[in-house]
PDB file of C-alpha atoms in Angstrom:
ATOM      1  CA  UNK A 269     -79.338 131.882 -59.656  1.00  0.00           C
ATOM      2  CA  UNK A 270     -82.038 129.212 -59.544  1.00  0.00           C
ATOM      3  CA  UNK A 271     -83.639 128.201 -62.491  1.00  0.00           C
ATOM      4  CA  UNK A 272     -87.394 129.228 -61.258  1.00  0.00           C
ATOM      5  CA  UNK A 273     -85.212 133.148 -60.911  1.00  0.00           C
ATOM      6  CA  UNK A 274     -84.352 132.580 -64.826  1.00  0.00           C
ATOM      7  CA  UNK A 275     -87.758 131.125 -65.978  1.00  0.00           C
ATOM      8  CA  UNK A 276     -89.212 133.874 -63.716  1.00  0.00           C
ATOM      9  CA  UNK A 277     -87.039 136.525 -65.495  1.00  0.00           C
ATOM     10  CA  UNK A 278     -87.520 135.322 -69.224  1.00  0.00           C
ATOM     11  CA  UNK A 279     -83.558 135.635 -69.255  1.00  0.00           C
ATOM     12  CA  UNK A 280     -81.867 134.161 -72.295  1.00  0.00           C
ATOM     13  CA  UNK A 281     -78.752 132.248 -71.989  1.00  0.00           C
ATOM     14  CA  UNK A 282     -75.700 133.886 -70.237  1.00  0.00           C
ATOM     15  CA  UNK A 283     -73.914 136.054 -72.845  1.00  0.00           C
ATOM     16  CA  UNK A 284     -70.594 136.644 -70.725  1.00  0.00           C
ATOM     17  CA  UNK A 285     -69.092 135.611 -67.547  1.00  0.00           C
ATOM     18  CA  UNK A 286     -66.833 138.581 -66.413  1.00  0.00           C
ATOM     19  CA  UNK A 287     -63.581 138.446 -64.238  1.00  0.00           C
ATOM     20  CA  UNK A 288     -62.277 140.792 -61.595  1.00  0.00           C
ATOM     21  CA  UNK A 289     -58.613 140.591 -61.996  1.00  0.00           C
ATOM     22  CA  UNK A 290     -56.376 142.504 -59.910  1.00  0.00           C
ATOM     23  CA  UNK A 291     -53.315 142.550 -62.351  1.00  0.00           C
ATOM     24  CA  UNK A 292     -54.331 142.477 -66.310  1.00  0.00           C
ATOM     25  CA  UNK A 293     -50.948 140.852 -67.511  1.00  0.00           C
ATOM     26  CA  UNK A 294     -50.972 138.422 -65.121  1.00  0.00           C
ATOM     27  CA  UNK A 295     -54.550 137.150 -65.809  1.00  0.00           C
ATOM     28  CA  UNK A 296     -53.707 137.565 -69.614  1.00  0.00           C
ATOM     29  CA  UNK A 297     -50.880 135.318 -69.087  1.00  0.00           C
ATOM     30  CA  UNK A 298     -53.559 133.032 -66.998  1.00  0.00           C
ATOM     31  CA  UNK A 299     -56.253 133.007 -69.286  1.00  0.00           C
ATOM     32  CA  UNK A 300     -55.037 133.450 -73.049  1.00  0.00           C
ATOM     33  CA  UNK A 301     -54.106 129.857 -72.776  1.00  0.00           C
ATOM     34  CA  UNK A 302     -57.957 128.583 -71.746  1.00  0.00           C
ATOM     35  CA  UNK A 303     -59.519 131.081 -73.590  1.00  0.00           C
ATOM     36  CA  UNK A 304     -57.449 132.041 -76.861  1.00  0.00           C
ATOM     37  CA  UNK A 305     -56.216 135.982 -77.606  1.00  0.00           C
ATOM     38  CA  UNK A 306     -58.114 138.777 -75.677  1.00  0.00           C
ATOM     39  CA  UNK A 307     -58.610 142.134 -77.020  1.00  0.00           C
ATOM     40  CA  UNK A 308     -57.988 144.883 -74.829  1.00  0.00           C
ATOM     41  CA  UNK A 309     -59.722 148.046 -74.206  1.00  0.00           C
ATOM     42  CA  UNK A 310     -58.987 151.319 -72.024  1.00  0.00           C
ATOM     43  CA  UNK A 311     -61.786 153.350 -71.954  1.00  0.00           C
ATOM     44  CA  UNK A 312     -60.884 155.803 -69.522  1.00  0.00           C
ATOM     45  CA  UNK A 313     -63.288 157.530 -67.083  1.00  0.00           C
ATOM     46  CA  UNK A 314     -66.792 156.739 -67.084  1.00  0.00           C
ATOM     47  CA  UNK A 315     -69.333 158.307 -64.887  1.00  0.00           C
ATOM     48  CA  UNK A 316     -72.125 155.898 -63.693  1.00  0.00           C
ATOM     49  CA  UNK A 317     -75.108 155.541 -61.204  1.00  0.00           C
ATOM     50  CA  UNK A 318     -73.073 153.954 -57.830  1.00  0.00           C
ATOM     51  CA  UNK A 319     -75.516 153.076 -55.084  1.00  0.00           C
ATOM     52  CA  UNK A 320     -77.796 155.893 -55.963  1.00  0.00           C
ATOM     53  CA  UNK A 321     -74.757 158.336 -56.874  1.00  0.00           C
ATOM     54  CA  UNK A 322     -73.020 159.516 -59.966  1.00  0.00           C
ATOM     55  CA  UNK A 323     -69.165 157.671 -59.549  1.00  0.00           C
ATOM     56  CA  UNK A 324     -66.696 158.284 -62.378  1.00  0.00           C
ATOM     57  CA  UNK A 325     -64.661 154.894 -62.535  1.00  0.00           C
ATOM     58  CA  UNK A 326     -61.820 153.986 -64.533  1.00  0.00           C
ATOM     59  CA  UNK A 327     -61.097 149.822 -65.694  1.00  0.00           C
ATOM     60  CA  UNK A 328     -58.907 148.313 -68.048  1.00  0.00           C
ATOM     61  CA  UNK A 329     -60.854 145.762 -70.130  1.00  0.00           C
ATOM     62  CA  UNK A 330     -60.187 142.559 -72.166  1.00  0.00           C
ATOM     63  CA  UNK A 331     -62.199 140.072 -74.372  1.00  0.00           C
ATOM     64  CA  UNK A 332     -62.133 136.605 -75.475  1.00  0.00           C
ATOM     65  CA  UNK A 333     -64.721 133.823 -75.997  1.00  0.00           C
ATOM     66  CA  UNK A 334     -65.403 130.647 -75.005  1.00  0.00           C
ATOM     67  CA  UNK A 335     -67.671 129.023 -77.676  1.00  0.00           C
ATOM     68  CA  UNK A 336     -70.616 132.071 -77.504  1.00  0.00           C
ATOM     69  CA  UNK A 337     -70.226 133.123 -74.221  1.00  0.00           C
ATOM     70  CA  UNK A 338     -67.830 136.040 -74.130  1.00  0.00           C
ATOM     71  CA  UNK A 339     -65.181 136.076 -71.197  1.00  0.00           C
ATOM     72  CA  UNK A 340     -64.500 139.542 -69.743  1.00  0.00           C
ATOM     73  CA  UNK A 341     -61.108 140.765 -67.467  1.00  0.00           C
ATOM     74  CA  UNK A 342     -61.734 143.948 -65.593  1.00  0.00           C
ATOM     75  CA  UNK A 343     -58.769 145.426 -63.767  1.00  0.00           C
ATOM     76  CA  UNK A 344     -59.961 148.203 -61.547  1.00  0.00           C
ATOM     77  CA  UNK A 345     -58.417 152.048 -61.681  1.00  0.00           C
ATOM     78  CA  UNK A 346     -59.961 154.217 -60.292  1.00  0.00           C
ATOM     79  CA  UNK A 347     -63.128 155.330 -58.636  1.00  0.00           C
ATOM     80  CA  UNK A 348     -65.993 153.687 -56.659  1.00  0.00           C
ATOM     81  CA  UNK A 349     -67.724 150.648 -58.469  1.00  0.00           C
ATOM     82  CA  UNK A 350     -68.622 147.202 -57.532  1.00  0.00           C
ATOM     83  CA  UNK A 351     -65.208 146.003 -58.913  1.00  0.00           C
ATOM     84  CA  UNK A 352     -63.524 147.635 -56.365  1.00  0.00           C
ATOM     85  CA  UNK A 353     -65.987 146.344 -53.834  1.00  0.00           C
ATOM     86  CA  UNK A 354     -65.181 142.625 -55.358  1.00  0.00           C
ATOM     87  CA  UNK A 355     -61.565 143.736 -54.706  1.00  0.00           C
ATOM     88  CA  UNK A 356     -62.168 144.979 -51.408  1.00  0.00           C
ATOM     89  CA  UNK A 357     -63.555 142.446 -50.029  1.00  0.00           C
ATOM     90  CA  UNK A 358     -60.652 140.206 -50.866  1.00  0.00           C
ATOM     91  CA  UNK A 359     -61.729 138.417 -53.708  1.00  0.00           C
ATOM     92  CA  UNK A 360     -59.739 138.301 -57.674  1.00  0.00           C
ATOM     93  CA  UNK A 361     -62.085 135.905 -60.380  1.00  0.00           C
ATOM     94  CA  UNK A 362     -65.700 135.557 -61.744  1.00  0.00           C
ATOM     95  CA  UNK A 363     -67.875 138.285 -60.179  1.00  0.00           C
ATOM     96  CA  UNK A 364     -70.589 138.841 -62.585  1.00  0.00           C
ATOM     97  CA  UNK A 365     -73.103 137.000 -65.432  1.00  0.00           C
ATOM     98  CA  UNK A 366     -74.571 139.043 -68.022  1.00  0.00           C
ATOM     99  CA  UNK A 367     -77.345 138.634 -69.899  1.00  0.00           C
ATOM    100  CA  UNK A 368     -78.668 140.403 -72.896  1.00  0.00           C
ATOM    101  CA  UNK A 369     -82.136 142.174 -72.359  1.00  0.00           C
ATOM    102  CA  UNK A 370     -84.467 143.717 -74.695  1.00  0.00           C
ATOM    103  CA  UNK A 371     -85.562 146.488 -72.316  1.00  0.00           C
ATOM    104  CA  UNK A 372     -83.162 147.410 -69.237  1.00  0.00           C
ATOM    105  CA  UNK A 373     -85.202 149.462 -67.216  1.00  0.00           C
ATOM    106  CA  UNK A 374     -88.670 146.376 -67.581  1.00  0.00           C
ATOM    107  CA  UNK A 375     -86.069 143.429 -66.646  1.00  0.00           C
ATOM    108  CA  UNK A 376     -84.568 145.493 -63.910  1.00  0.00           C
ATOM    109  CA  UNK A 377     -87.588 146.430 -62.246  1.00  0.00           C
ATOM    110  CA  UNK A 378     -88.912 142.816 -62.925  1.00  0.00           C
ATOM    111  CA  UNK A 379     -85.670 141.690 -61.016  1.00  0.00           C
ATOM    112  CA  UNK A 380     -86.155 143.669 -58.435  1.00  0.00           C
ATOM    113  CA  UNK A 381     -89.576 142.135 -57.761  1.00  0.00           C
ATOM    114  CA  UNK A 382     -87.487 139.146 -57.132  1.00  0.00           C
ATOM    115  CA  UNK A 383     -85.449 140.636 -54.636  1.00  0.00           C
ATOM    116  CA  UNK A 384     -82.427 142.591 -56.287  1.00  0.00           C
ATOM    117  CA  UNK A 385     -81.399 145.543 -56.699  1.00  0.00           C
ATOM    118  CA  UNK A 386     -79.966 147.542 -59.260  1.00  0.00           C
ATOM    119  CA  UNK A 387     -76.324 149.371 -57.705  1.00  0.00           C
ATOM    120  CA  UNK A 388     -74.091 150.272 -60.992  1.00  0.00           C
ATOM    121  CA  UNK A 389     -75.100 151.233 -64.060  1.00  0.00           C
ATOM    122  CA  UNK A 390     -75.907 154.021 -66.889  1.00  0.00           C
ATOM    123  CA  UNK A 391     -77.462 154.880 -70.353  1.00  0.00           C
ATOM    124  CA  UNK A 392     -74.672 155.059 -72.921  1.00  0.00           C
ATOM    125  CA  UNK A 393     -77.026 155.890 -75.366  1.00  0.00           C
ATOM    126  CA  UNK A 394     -80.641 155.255 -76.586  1.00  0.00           C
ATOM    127  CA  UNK A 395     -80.535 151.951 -76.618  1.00  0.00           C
ATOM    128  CA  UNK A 396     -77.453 151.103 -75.569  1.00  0.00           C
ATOM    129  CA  UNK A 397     -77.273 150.512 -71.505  1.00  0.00           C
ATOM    130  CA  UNK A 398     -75.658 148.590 -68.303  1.00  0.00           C
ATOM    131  CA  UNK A 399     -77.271 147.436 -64.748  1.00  0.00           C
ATOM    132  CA  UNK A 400     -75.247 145.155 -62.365  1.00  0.00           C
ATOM    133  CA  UNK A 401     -77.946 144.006 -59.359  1.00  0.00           C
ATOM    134  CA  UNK A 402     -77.389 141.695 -56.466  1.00  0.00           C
ATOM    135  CA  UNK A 403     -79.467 140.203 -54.223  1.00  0.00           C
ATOM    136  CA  UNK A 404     -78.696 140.079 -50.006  1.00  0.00           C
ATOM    137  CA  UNK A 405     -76.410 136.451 -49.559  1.00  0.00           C
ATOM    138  CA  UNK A 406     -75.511 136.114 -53.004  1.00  0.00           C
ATOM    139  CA  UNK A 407     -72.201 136.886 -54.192  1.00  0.00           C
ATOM    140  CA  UNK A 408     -72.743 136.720 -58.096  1.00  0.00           C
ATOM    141  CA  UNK A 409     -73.846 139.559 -59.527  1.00  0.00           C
ATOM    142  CA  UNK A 410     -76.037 139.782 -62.547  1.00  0.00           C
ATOM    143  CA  UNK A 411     -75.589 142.008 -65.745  1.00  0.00           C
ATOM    144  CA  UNK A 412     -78.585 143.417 -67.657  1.00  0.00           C
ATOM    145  CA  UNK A 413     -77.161 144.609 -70.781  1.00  0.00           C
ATOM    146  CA  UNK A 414     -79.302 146.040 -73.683  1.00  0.00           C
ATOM    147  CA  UNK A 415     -77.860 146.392 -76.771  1.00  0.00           C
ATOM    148  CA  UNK A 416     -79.779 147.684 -80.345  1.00  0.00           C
ATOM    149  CA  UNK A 417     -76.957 148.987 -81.835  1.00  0.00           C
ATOM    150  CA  UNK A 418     -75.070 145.505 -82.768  1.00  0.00           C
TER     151      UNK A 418
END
């Protein structure tokens, strides 16, 4: 992401860089040494908006920090999502940056003014959402994560 795309945006500094592993030991075992202790969560199923259609998806999580960026492991399930794209496509390491956002739905449509588009996400709660949006030739995606509930 350029810095004009960021300036454009208003975006804050990167909150978290998140990890597509395809094994979560193994990448514990990788990472706990650069990173310090993770903390794990299963969620289970989750239904979200894939590519314009409602995908339950299932990932094993994990959590540490580096300084205040937090550092995110996501072993894919089950389901369609862009993790399993990532995976897909032959590729295991950093596949997303998020950023904190006041309001979701005003950054994502001011994103995609810029050329991306929004392809996983949902509303966990009034105040409380997820978008992941890429742009054509660029690998990284970008989280827009808003979060008034702490």
């Amino acid at each position: 992401m350029t810095e004009d795309i960021r300036r454009q945006l208003d975006l804050p500094d990167l909150n978290q860089v998140g990890f597509v592993v395809r094994d979560m030991e193994q990448a514990l075992a990788r990472y706990e040494p650069l990173f310090g202790p993770f903390t794990r969560m299963d969620p289970g199923p989750m239904t979200y908006d894939y590519r314009g259609t409602q995908e339950a998806c299932e990932m094993r999580l994990a959590f540490g920090n580096s300084g205040a960026v937090e550092i995110e492991l996501i072993e894919w399930v089950s389901g369609g999502c862009p993790h399993k794209e990532f995976l897909d496509a032959g590729h295991e390491g950093m596949q997303h940056l998020r950023f904190i956002v006041e309001d979701l739905d005003a950054k994502v449509a001011e994103a995609e003014a810029l050329g991306y588009q929004a392809i996983w996400g949902t509303r966990y709660a009034e105040g409380l959402a997820v978008a992941y949006l890429e742009r054509a030739g660029d690998p990284l995606v970008i989280e827009f994560f808003e979060n008034h509930h702490g």
